[in-house]
Amino acid sequence: MTQYQTIAASDAVTRTGAIKLYGPEGFAGMRRAGRLAAEILDALGAHMVPGVTTEEIDRIVYDMTIAGGAVPATLGYRGYTHSSCISVNHVVCHGIPGAKTLKDGDIVNVDVTPLLDGWHGDSNRTYLCGTVPLKAKRLVEVTYECLMRGIAVAKPGARLGDIGHAIQTHAEGHRYGVVRDFCGHGVGRLFHDAPEVVHVGRPGTGPELKPGMIFTIEPMINIGRPDVKVLDDGWTAVTRDRSLSAQFEHSIGITDDGAEIFTGSLNGTEIPHLPR
Ligand code: MF3
Ligand code: CO
Ligand code: CO
């Protein structure tokens, strides 16, 4: 049985396994943390040019996070030592920023999580660097559509399986593979909490969505097979078949009649404009 737990403003926050139902103060906190995440991601678009190193991008994330009164939740998280994850081309997620330079035609995911006044604004986008081949642009576009289709079915009474189903049918309709090894998650005062938000599923299955739930949806979609492997650095996840992989992530809250996106772009640059 799925357990739910109503969270008062003063409650100590620990991982209990239950799905937390937050009140207005939780939504207010997530709005502020989510807005900062969006501002950071909005600013990064201009830096996605050939020759820039991923550690330079990570530095911008650090500086903007601190300037916004937050700390990067990934710094020191399970031994991770950077302010963002930057995943290029066939890297699925958890790419480690470093001396690697971006090149023309790369697709580049940046995942940020400012921790602001105790709330985690977790979001990521995939950017296009320079002139990107149509095949890769289509992957990025469809992956964004997968996220938004998942959010579109998120409302009270729906189930987590409905979200997974919406994502899976759209991705597989384009003959893409949906990554199973990583999923969305409850978020809020904890970075990673119950429930697991799987990006595949059957309609009408899984925990029911209730007002006050706060979680991420963050589909990772591959041009090829869904299978991934983690490199020897212990973090970098890549597609086993080396096919390109894209991802988008929002933190959302279930309202009385739908879902509120906490991490939406403030300047309309969330989806790279793709000539069709
Ligand atoms: N931001 C990632 C997520 O969406 C988690 C990154 S954890 C790290 O859940 F340690 F790899 F940074
Ligand atoms: Co996340
Ligand atoms: Co994230």
Short mmCIF file of C-alpha atoms in Angstrom, two decimals, residues 130-269:
data_model
loop_
_atom_site.label_atom_id
_atom_site.label_comp_id
_atom_site.label_asym_id
_atom_site.label_seq_id
_atom_site.Cartn_x
_atom_site.Cartn_y
_atom_site.Cartn_z
CA GLY A 130 26.25 25.35 -32.77
CA THR A 131 24.79 23.57 -35.78
CA VAL A 132 23.27 20.29 -34.66
CA PRO A 133 22.29 17.53 -37.13
CA LEU A 134 18.52 17.22 -37.62
CA LYS A 135 18.50 13.69 -36.17
CA ALA A 136 19.89 14.95 -32.86
CA LYS A 137 17.62 18.00 -32.84
CA ARG A 138 14.60 15.74 -33.29
CA LEU A 139 15.70 13.67 -30.29
CA VAL A 140 16.00 16.79 -28.15
CA GLU A 141 12.62 18.07 -29.27
CA VAL A 142 10.79 14.78 -28.71
CA THR A 143 12.44 14.40 -25.29
CA TYR A 144 11.09 17.81 -24.30
CA GLU A 145 7.68 16.75 -25.56
CA CYS A 146 7.94 13.60 -23.44
CA LEU A 147 8.47 15.69 -20.30
CA MET A 148 5.58 18.00 -21.12
CA ARG A 149 3.24 15.11 -21.97
CA GLY A 150 4.10 13.54 -18.62
CA ILE A 151 3.31 16.80 -16.84
CA ALA A 152 0.07 17.20 -18.81
CA VAL A 153 -1.41 14.03 -17.28
CA ALA A 154 -0.21 14.85 -13.73
CA LYS A 155 -3.29 15.75 -11.68
CA PRO A 156 -5.18 14.46 -8.64
CA GLY A 157 -6.68 11.03 -9.25
CA ALA A 158 -4.20 10.12 -11.98
CA ARG A 159 -1.51 7.56 -11.18
CA LEU A 160 2.25 7.55 -11.64
CA GLY A 161 1.83 4.85 -14.29
CA ASP A 162 -0.17 7.35 -16.36
CA ILE A 163 2.85 9.65 -16.44
CA GLY A 164 5.20 6.83 -17.43
CA HIS A 165 2.76 5.67 -20.09
CA ALA A 166 2.46 9.14 -21.64
CA ILE A 167 6.25 9.40 -21.88
CA GLN A 168 6.88 5.87 -23.08
CA THR A 169 4.26 5.90 -25.84
CA HIS A 170 5.54 9.19 -27.23
CA ALA A 171 9.20 8.16 -27.15
CA GLU A 172 8.67 4.64 -28.51
CA GLY A 173 6.35 6.06 -31.18
CA HIS A 174 9.51 7.71 -32.51
CA ARG A 175 11.43 4.43 -32.08
CA TYR A 176 13.51 5.87 -29.25
CA GLY A 177 14.55 3.98 -26.11
CA VAL A 178 13.39 5.14 -22.65
CA VAL A 179 16.09 4.77 -19.96
CA ARG A 180 14.94 2.55 -17.07
CA ASP A 181 17.98 2.81 -14.79
CA PHE A 182 17.29 6.36 -13.56
CA CYS A 183 13.99 7.95 -12.67
CA GLY A 184 12.31 11.06 -11.34
CA HIS A 185 11.79 11.37 -7.60
CA GLY A 186 10.05 13.11 -4.78
CA VAL A 187 11.77 16.42 -4.08
CA GLY A 188 11.28 19.29 -1.66
CA ARG A 189 13.15 19.57 1.60
CA LEU A 190 14.94 16.38 0.55
CA PHE A 191 16.84 16.14 -2.76
CA HIS A 192 15.73 12.58 -3.47
CA ASP A 193 12.64 11.19 -1.78
CA ALA A 194 9.72 8.82 -2.42
CA PRO A 195 8.12 8.19 -4.84
CA GLU A 196 10.24 6.91 -7.70
CA VAL A 197 8.86 8.42 -10.89
CA VAL A 198 9.53 5.84 -13.58
CA HIS A 199 9.37 7.06 -17.19
CA VAL A 200 7.60 3.96 -18.51
CA GLY A 201 4.35 2.49 -17.32
CA ARG A 202 0.83 1.26 -17.76
CA PRO A 203 -2.23 3.51 -17.37
CA GLY A 204 -4.05 3.22 -14.05
CA THR A 205 -1.12 1.63 -12.20
CA GLY A 206 1.12 2.90 -9.43
CA PRO A 207 0.52 5.36 -6.61
CA GLU A 208 -2.35 7.82 -7.00
CA LEU A 209 -1.40 11.48 -7.35
CA LYS A 210 -2.71 13.73 -4.58
CA PRO A 211 -2.61 17.50 -4.06
CA GLY A 212 0.57 18.48 -2.20
CA MET A 213 2.83 15.89 -3.82
CA ILE A 214 6.07 17.43 -5.12
CA PHE A 215 8.30 15.46 -7.46
CA THR A 216 10.45 15.61 -10.58
CA ILE A 217 9.83 14.17 -14.00
CA GLU A 218 13.09 13.79 -15.92
CA PRO A 219 12.91 11.40 -18.88
CA MET A 220 16.18 10.26 -20.45
CA ILE A 221 15.53 9.24 -24.05
CA ASN A 222 18.03 7.49 -26.35
CA ILE A 223 18.06 7.34 -30.14
CA GLY A 224 18.99 3.68 -29.74
CA ARG A 225 18.53 1.05 -27.03
CA PRO A 226 17.50 2.03 -23.46
CA ASP A 227 20.52 0.32 -21.88
CA VAL A 228 23.10 2.34 -19.98
CA LYS A 229 26.38 1.67 -18.21
CA VAL A 230 28.21 3.69 -15.58
CA LEU A 231 31.87 4.49 -16.29
CA ASP A 232 34.75 3.78 -13.91
CA ASP A 233 34.48 7.27 -12.39
CA GLY A 234 31.39 5.92 -10.64
CA TRP A 235 29.09 8.67 -11.99
CA THR A 236 29.07 9.10 -15.76
CA ALA A 237 26.21 7.08 -17.27
CA VAL A 238 26.44 6.45 -21.03
CA THR A 239 24.33 4.60 -23.56
CA ARG A 240 25.66 1.07 -24.05
CA ASP A 241 25.25 1.38 -27.82
CA ARG A 242 26.82 4.88 -27.76
CA SER A 243 23.67 6.37 -29.28
CA LEU A 244 22.76 9.97 -28.44
CA SER A 245 20.71 10.63 -25.30
CA ALA A 246 18.70 13.68 -24.28
CA GLN A 247 16.89 14.71 -21.08
CA PHE A 248 14.68 17.45 -19.66
CA GLU A 249 13.62 17.81 -16.02
CA HIS A 250 11.10 19.89 -14.11
CA SER A 251 10.18 19.95 -10.44
CA ILE A 252 6.38 20.06 -10.17
CA GLY A 253 3.71 20.13 -7.46
CA ILE A 254 0.28 18.52 -7.69
CA THR A 255 -2.46 21.14 -7.21
CA ASP A 256 -6.23 20.70 -6.76
CA ASP A 257 -6.76 20.46 -10.50
CA GLY A 258 -3.42 19.80 -12.18
CA ALA A 259 0.27 20.46 -11.70
CA GLU A 260 2.33 23.56 -11.06
CA ILE A 261 5.76 23.69 -12.74
CA PHE A 262 8.24 25.28 -10.32
CA THR A 263 11.19 25.37 -12.73
CA GLY A 264 9.68 26.81 -15.92
CA SER A 265 11.79 29.16 -18.05
CA LEU A 266 11.27 32.86 -17.39
CA ASN A 267 12.43 33.97 -20.84
CA GLY A 268 10.98 31.34 -23.16
CA THR A 269 14.28 29.58 -23.90
#
